Short mmCIF file of C-alpha atoms in Angstrom, two decimals:
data_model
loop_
_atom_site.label_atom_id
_atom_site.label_comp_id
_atom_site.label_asym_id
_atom_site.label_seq_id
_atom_site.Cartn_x
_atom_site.Cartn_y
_atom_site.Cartn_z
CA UNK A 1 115.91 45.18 118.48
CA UNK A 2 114.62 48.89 118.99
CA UNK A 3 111.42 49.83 118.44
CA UNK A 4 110.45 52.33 116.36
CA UNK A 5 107.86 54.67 117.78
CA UNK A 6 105.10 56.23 115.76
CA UNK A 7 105.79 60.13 115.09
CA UNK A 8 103.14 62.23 116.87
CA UNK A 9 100.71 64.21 114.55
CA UNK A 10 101.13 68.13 114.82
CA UNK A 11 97.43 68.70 116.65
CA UNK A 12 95.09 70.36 114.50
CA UNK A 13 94.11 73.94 114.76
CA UNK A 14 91.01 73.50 116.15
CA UNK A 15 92.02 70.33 118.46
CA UNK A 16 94.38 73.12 120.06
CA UNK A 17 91.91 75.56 120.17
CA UNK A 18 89.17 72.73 122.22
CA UNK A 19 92.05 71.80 124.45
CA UNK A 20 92.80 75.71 125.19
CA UNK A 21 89.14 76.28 125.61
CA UNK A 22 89.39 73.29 128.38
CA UNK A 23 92.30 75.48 130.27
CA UNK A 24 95.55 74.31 128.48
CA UNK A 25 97.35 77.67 128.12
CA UNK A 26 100.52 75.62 125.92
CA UNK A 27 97.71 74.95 123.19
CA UNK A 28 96.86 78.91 122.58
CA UNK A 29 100.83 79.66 122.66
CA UNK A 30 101.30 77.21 119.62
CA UNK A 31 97.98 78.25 118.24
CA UNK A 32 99.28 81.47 118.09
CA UNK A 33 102.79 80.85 117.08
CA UNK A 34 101.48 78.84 114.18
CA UNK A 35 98.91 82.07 112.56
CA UNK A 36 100.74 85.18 114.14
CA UNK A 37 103.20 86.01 111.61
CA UNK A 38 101.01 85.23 108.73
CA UNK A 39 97.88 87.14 110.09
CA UNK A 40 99.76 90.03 111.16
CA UNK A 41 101.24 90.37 107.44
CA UNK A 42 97.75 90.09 106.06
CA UNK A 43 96.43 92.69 108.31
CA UNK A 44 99.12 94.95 107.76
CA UNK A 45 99.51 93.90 103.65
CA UNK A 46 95.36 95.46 103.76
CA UNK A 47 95.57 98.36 105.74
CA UNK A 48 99.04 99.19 105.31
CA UNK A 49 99.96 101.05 108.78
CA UNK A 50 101.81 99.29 110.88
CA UNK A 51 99.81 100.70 114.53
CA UNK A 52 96.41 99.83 112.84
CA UNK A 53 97.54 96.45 111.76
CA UNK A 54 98.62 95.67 115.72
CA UNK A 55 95.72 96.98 116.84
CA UNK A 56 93.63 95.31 114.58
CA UNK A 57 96.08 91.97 115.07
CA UNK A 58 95.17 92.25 119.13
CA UNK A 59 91.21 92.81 118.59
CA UNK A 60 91.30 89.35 116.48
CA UNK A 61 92.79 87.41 119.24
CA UNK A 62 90.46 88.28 121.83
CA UNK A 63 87.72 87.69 119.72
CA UNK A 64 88.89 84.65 118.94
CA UNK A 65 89.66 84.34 122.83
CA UNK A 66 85.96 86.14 123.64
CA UNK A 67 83.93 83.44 121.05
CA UNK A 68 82.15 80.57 122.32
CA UNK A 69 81.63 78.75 119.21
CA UNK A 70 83.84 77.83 116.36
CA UNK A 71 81.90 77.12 113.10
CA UNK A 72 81.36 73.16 112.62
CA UNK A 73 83.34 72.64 109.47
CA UNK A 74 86.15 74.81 111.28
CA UNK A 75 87.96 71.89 112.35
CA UNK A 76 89.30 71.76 108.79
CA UNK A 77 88.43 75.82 107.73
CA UNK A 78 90.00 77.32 111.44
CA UNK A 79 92.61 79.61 109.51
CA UNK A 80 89.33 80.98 107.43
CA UNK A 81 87.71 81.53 110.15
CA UNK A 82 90.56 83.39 111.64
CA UNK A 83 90.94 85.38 109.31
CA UNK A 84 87.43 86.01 108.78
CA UNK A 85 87.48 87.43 112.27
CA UNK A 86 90.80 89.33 111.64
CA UNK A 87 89.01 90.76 108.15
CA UNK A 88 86.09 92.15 110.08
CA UNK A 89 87.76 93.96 112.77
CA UNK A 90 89.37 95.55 110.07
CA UNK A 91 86.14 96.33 108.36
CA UNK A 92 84.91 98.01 111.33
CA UNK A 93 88.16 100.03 112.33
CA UNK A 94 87.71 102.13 109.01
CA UNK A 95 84.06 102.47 109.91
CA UNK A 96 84.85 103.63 113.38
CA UNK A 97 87.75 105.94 112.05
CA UNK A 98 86.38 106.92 108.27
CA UNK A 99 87.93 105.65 105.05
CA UNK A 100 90.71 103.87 104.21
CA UNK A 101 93.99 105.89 105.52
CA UNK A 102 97.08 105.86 103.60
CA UNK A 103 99.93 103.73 104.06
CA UNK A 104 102.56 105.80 106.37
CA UNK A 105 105.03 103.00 107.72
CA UNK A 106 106.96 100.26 106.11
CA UNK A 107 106.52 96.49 107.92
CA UNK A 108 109.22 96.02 110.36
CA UNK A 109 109.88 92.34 110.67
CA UNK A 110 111.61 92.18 113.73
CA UNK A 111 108.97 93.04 115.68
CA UNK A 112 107.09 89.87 114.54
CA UNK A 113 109.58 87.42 113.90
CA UNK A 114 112.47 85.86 115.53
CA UNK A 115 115.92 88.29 115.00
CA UNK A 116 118.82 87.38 112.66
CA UNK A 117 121.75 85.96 114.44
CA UNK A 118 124.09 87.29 111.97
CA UNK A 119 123.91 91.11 111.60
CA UNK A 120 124.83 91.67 107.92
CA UNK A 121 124.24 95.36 106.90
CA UNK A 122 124.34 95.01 103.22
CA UNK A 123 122.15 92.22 103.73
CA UNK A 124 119.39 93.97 106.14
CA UNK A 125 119.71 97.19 103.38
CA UNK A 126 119.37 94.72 100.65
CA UNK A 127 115.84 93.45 102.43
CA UNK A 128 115.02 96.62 103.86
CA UNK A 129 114.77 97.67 100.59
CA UNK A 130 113.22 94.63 98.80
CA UNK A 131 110.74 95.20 101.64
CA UNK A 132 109.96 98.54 100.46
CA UNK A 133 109.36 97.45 96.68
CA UNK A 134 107.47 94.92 97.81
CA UNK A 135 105.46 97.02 99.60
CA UNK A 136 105.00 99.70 96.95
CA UNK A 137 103.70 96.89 94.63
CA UNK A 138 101.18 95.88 96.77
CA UNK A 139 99.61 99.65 97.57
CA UNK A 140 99.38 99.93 93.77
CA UNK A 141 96.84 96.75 93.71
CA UNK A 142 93.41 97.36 93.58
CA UNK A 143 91.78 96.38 97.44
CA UNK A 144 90.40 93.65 96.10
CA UNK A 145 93.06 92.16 94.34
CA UNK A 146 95.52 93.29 97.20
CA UNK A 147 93.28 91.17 99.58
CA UNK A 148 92.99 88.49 97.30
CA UNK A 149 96.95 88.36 96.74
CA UNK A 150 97.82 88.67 100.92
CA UNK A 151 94.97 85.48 101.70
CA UNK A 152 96.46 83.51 99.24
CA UNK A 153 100.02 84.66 100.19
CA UNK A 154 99.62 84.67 104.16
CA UNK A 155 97.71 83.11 104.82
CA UNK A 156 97.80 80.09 102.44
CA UNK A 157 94.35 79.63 101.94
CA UNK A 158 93.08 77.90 99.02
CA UNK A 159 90.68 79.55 96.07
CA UNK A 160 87.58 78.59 97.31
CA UNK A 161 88.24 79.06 101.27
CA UNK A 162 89.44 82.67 99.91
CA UNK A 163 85.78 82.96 97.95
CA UNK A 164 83.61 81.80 100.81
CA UNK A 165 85.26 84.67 103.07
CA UNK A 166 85.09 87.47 101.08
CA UNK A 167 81.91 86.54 99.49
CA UNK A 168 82.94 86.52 96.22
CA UNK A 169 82.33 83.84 93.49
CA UNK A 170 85.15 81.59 92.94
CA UNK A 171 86.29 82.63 89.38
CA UNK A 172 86.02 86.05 90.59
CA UNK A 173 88.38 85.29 93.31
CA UNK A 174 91.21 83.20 90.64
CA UNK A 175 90.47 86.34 88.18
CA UNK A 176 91.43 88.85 90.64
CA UNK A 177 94.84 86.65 92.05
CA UNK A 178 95.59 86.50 88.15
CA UNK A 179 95.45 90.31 87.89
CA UNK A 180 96.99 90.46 90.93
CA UNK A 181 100.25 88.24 90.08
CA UNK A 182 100.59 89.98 86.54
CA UNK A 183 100.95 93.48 88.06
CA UNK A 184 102.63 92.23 90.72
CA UNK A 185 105.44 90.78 88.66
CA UNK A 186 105.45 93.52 86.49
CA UNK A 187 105.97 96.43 88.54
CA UNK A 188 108.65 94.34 90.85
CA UNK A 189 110.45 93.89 87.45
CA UNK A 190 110.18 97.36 86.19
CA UNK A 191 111.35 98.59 89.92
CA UNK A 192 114.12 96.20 89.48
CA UNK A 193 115.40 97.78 86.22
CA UNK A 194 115.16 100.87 88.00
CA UNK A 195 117.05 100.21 91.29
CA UNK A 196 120.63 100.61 91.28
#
């Protein structure tokens, strides 16, 4: 007769985040495995420049890496809180440098995720391009909806963690992913008619 062993729980965000703060290096490599894709996407999906989103992407780790506390309800709201931190960096990066700048480079996967094993060239044109749509749509959003859209989208959060880090009231928040999803779909549709 075997016995069947009880599957281990993934640890929680903020279990892994106490155990690196208590000198286990593994638990801030799957800490940041788990949030690095996602919060680089947000960061560049807001700013829209690929060197200000890694630069911006860096300053949020070692904040997070810097800070001795971690809010008490964090061990369920860690990926708000992580983004909160990424959000404000951001915040004061256009303070330091100005306004807003304009998008100038398209989001290159690669250098964030894991390569293809099969090299398909229609295929990487066919994404390269749905990339580029995708990324049109997005700069035509409003920044609130925009941010709104890439929280949601990213980093998964739910309606009323996205409202308690922006600040917003809830309803404002669902309003503006509404608005958000409508011209979304409609200008990836009417680019869609368009493309060849």
């Amino acid at each position: 007769m075997t016995a069947i062993l009880p599957i281990a729980a993934e640890p929680s965000d903020a279990e892994l985040l106490r155990r690196y703060r208590a000198g286990d290096a593994a638990a801030f490599t799957q800490l940041y495995e788990r949030h690095r894709l996602g919060l680089f996407r947000f960061l560049l999906g807001l700013c829209g420049e690929h060197a200000v989103a890694e630069e911006v992407f860096q300053e949020t780790w070692i904040s997070l890496i810097r800070s001795e506390s971690l809010q008490s309800e964090a061990a369920v709201l860690f990926k708000t809180w992580l983004y909160q931190i990424a959000r404000n960096r951001l915040i004061d990066h256009w303070r330091k440098h100005g306004k807003r700048q304009q998008r100038e480079e398209a989001f290159d996967e690669l250098l964030h995720d894991q390569p293809s094993a099969a090299s398909d060239p229609e295929r990487q044109l066919s994404l390269t391009q749905d990339q580029a749509r995708i990324q049109a749509a997005l700069a035509d959003l409003p920044a609130e909806q925009r941010e709104v859209f890439l929280l949601r989208a990213h980093a998964d959060l739910q309606l009323h963690e996205i409202a308690e880090l922006t600040r917003t009231p809830a309803e404002t928040v669902k309003s503006r992913l509404r608005y958000a999803m409508n011209k979304l779909r409609r200008l990836l549709s009417v680019a869609e008619e368009v493309s060849p």
